[in-house]
Coordinates of C-alpha atoms in Angstrom, one line a residue:
X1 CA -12.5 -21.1 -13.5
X2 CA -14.5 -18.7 -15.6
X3 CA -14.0 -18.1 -18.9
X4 CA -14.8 -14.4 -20.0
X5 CA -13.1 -14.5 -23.5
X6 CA -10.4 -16.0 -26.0
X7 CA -8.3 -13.0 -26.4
X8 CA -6.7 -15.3 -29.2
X9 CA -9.6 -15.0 -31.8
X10 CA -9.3 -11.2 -31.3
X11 CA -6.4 -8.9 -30.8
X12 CA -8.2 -6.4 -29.8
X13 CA -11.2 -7.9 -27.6
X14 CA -12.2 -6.3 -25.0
X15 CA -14.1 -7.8 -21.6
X16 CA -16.3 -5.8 -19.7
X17 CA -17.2 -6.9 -16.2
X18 CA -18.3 -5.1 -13.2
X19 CA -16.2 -1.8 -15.2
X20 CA -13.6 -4.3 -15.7
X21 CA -12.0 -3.4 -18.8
X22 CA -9.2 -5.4 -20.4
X23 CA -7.7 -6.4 -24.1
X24 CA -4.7 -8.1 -25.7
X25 CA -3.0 -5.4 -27.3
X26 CA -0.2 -7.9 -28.7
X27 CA 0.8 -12.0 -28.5
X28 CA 3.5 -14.2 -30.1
X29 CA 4.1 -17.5 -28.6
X30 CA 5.3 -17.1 -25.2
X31 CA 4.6 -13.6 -25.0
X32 CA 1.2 -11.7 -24.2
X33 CA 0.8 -7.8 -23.8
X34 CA -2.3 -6.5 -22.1
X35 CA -3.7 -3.1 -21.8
X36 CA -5.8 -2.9 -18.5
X37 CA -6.7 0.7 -17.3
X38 CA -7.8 -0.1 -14.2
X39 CA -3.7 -0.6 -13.1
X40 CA -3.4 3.1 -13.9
X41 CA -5.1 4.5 -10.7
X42 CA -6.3 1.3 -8.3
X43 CA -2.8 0.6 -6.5
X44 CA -4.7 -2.2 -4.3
X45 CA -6.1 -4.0 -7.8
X46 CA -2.4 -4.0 -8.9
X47 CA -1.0 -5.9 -5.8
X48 CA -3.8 -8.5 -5.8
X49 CA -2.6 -8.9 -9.6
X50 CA 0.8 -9.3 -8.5
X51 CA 0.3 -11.5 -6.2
X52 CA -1.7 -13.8 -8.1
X53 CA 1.0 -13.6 -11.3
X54 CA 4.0 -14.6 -9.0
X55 CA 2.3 -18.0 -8.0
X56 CA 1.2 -18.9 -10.8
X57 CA 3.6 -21.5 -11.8
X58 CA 2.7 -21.4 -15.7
X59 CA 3.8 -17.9 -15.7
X60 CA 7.7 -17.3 -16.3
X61 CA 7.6 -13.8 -15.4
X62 CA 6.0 -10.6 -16.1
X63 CA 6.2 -6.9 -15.6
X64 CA 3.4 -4.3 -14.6
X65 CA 3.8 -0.3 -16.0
X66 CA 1.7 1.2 -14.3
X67 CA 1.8 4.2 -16.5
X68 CA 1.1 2.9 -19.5
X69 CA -1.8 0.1 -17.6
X70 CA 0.4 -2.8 -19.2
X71 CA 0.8 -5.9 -18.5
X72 CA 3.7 -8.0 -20.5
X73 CA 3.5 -12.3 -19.7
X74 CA 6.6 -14.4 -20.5
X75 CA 4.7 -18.6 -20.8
X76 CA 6.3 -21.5 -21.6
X77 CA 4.5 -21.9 -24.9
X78 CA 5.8 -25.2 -25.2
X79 CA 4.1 -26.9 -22.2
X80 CA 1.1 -24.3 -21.9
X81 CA -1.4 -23.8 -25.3
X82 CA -2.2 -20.2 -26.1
X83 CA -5.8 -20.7 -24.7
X84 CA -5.0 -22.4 -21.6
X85 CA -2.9 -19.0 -20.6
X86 CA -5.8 -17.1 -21.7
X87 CA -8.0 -18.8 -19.7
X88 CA -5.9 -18.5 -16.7
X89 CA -5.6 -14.7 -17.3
X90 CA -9.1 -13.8 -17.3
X91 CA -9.8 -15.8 -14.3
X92 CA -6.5 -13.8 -12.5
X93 CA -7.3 -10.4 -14.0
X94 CA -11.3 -11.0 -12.5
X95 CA -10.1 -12.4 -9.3
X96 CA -7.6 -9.6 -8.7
X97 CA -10.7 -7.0 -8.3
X98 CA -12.2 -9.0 -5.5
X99 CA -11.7 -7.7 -1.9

């Protein structure tokens, strides 16, 4: 699984890959909000997203606005560490984009 960057050491980082652009706009425990523009106009990216989000079983749920290219995660911060969901969201956010 690839790790692109720990959103956790910077609110506001950013990853770039392949015009890939993504950041963590907020996080509590439990709770992640992500800004990712590419939801905004790529309809096929956001399935693929969806897709990958639902079976991901560390994931209690989430919601997508498209509108606003959001992305809120509800974790079990309990059983999963703030890096490990990190981790498993770059991988999912990279692996969405691929055909």
């Amino acid at each position: 699984m690839p790790i692109l960057t720990n959103a956790q050491n910077s609110k506001n980082s950013i990853v770039e890959k392949s015009h890939l652009h993504y950041s963590c706009v907020h996080a509590i425990p439990g709770r992640l909000r992500l800004k990712i523009p590419i939801l905004k106009y790529d309809q096929k990216y956001l399935h693929n997203l969806e897709t990958l989000l639902k079976y991901e079983p560390s994931i209690a749920s989430f919601r997508i606005n498209q509108t606003a290219a959001s992305l809120v995660i509800y974790y079990q911060h309990q059983t999963i560490s703030t890096n490990q969901i990190h981790d498993y969201l770059d991988y999912m956010i990279l692996a969405a984009a691929k055909d």
